[in-house]
Coordinates of C-alpha atoms in Angstrom, one line a residue:
X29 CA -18.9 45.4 -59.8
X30 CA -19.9 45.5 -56.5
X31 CA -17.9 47.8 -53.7
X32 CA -14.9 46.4 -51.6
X33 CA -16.5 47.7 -48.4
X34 CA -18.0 45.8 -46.4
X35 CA -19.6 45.1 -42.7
X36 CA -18.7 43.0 -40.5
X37 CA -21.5 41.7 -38.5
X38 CA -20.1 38.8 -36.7
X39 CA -17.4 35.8 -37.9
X40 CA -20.3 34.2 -40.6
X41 CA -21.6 37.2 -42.2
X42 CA -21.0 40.8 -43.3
X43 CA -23.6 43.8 -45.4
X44 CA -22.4 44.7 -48.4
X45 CA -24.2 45.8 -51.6
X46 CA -26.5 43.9 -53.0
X47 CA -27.4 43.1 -57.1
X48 CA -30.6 42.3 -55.4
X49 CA -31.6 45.7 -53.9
X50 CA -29.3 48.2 -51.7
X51 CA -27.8 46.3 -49.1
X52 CA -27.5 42.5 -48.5
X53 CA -26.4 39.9 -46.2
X54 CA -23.4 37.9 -47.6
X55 CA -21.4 34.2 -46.3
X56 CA -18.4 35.7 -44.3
X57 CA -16.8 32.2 -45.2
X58 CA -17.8 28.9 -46.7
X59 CA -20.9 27.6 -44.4
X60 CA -23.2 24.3 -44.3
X61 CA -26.8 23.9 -44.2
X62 CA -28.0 24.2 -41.2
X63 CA -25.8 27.0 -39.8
X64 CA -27.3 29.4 -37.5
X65 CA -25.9 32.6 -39.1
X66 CA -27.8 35.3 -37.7
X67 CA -29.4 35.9 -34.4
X68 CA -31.6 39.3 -34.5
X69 CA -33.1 40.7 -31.3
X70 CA -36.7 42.1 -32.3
X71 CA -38.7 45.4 -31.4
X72 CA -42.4 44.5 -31.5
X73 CA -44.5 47.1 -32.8
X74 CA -48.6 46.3 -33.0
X75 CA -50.0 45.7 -36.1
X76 CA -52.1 48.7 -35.5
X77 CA -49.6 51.1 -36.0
X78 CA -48.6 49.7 -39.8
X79 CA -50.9 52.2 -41.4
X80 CA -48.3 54.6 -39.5
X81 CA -45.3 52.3 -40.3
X82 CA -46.0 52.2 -43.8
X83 CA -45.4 56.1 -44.2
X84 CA -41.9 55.3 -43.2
X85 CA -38.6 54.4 -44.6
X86 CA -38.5 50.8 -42.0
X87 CA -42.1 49.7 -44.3
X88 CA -40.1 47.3 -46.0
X89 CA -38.1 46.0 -43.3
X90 CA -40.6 44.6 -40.7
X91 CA -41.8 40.6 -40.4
X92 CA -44.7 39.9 -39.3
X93 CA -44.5 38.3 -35.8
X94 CA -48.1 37.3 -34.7
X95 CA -51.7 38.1 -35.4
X96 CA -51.5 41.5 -33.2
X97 CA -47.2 42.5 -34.0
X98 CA -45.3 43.3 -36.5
X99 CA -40.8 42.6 -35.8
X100 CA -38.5 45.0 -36.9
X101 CA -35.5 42.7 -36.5
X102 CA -32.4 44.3 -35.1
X103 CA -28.3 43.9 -35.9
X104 CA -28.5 42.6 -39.9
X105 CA -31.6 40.6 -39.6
X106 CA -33.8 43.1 -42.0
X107 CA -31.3 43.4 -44.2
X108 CA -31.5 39.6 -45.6
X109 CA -33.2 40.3 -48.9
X110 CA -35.8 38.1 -50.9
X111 CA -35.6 35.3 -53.0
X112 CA -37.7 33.0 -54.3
X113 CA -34.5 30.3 -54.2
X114 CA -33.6 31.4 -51.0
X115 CA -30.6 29.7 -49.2
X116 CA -31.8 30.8 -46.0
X117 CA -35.3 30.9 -43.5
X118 CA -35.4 32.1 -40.5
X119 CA -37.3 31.4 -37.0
X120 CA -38.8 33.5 -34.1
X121 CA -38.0 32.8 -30.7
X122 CA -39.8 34.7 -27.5
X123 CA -38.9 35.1 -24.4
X124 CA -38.1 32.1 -22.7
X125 CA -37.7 29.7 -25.3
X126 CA -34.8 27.4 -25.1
X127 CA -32.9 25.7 -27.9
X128 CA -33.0 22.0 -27.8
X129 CA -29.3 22.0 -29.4
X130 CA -27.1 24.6 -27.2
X131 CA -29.8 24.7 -24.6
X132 CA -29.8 28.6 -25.0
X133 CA -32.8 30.4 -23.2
X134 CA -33.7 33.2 -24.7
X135 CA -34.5 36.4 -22.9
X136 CA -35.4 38.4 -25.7
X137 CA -37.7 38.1 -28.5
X138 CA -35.6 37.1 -31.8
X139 CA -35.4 35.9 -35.0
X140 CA -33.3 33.5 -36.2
X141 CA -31.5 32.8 -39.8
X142 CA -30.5 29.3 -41.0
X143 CA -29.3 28.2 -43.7
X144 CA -31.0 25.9 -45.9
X145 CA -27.9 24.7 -47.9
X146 CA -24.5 25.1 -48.4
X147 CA -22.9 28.3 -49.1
X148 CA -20.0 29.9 -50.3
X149 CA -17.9 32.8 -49.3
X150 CA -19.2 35.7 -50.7
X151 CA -22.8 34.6 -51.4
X152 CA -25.6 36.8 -50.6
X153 CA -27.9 35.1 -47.9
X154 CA -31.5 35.6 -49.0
X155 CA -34.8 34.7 -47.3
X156 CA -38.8 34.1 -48.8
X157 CA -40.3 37.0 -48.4
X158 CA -43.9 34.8 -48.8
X159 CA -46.1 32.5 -46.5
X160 CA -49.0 31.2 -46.7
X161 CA -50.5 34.5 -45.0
X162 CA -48.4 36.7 -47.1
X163 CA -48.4 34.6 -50.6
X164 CA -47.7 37.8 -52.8
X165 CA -44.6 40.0 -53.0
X166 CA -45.6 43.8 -53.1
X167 CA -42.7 44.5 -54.9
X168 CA -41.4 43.1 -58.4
X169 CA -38.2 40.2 -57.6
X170 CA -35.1 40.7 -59.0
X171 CA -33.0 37.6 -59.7

């Protein structure tokens, strides 16, 4: 059974442990698709350094941002963990870009968590850790 203690990272979602793999990112509350449930500010590192990155304990925990960075994604947004039936994606927004919907311009670079479907209270939020540039896990998924 999984601990009683818990997180709180905003009114939408908390960390917790995950069956998944150590921590995880689980529905404060019942939540539709399309909720914005996460907005993570980003570090860029250059994808350079990864060689260096990859002796590290944050290896796991950066997305890759563009052709030249790497994002280690700050508040919850590296602890969402994979799934190949992920209830959740996410976006990156620079500097400067503005939401169409709340007109929000950003003035950091971010990352952004949706959902994709419905969700209960207590479900763990998961994203794909794969793309077409990344089409392999380098790890073995746990359902």
């Amino acid at each position: 059974m999984l601990s009683e203690r818990r997180l709180v990272a905003g009114d939408m979602v908390y960390v917790n442990q995950s069956e998944k793999h150590g921590s995880g990112v689980f529905a404060a509350t019942g939540l539709p698709k399309g909720a914005v449930v996460h907005i993570a500010p980003v570090l860029l590192l250059k994808k350079d350094d990864l060689n260096v990155i990859n002796e590290t304990d944050v290896a796991g925990y950066v997305f890759t941002w563009d052709e030249e960075r790497l994002a280690f994604a700050m508040g919850v947004g590296s602890l969402f963990n994979h799934s190949s039936d992920n209830n959740c994606f996410y976006e990156m927004w620079s500097i400067g870009d503005v939401d169409s919907v709340s007109n929000f311009c950003y003035p950091f670079n971010a990352l952004r968590f949706i959902l994709l479907s419905d969700v209960a209270c207590g479900d763990e939020l998961t994203i794909s850790y794969t793309s077409e540039d990344q089409p392999d896990l380098w790890f073995d998924e746990v359902d």
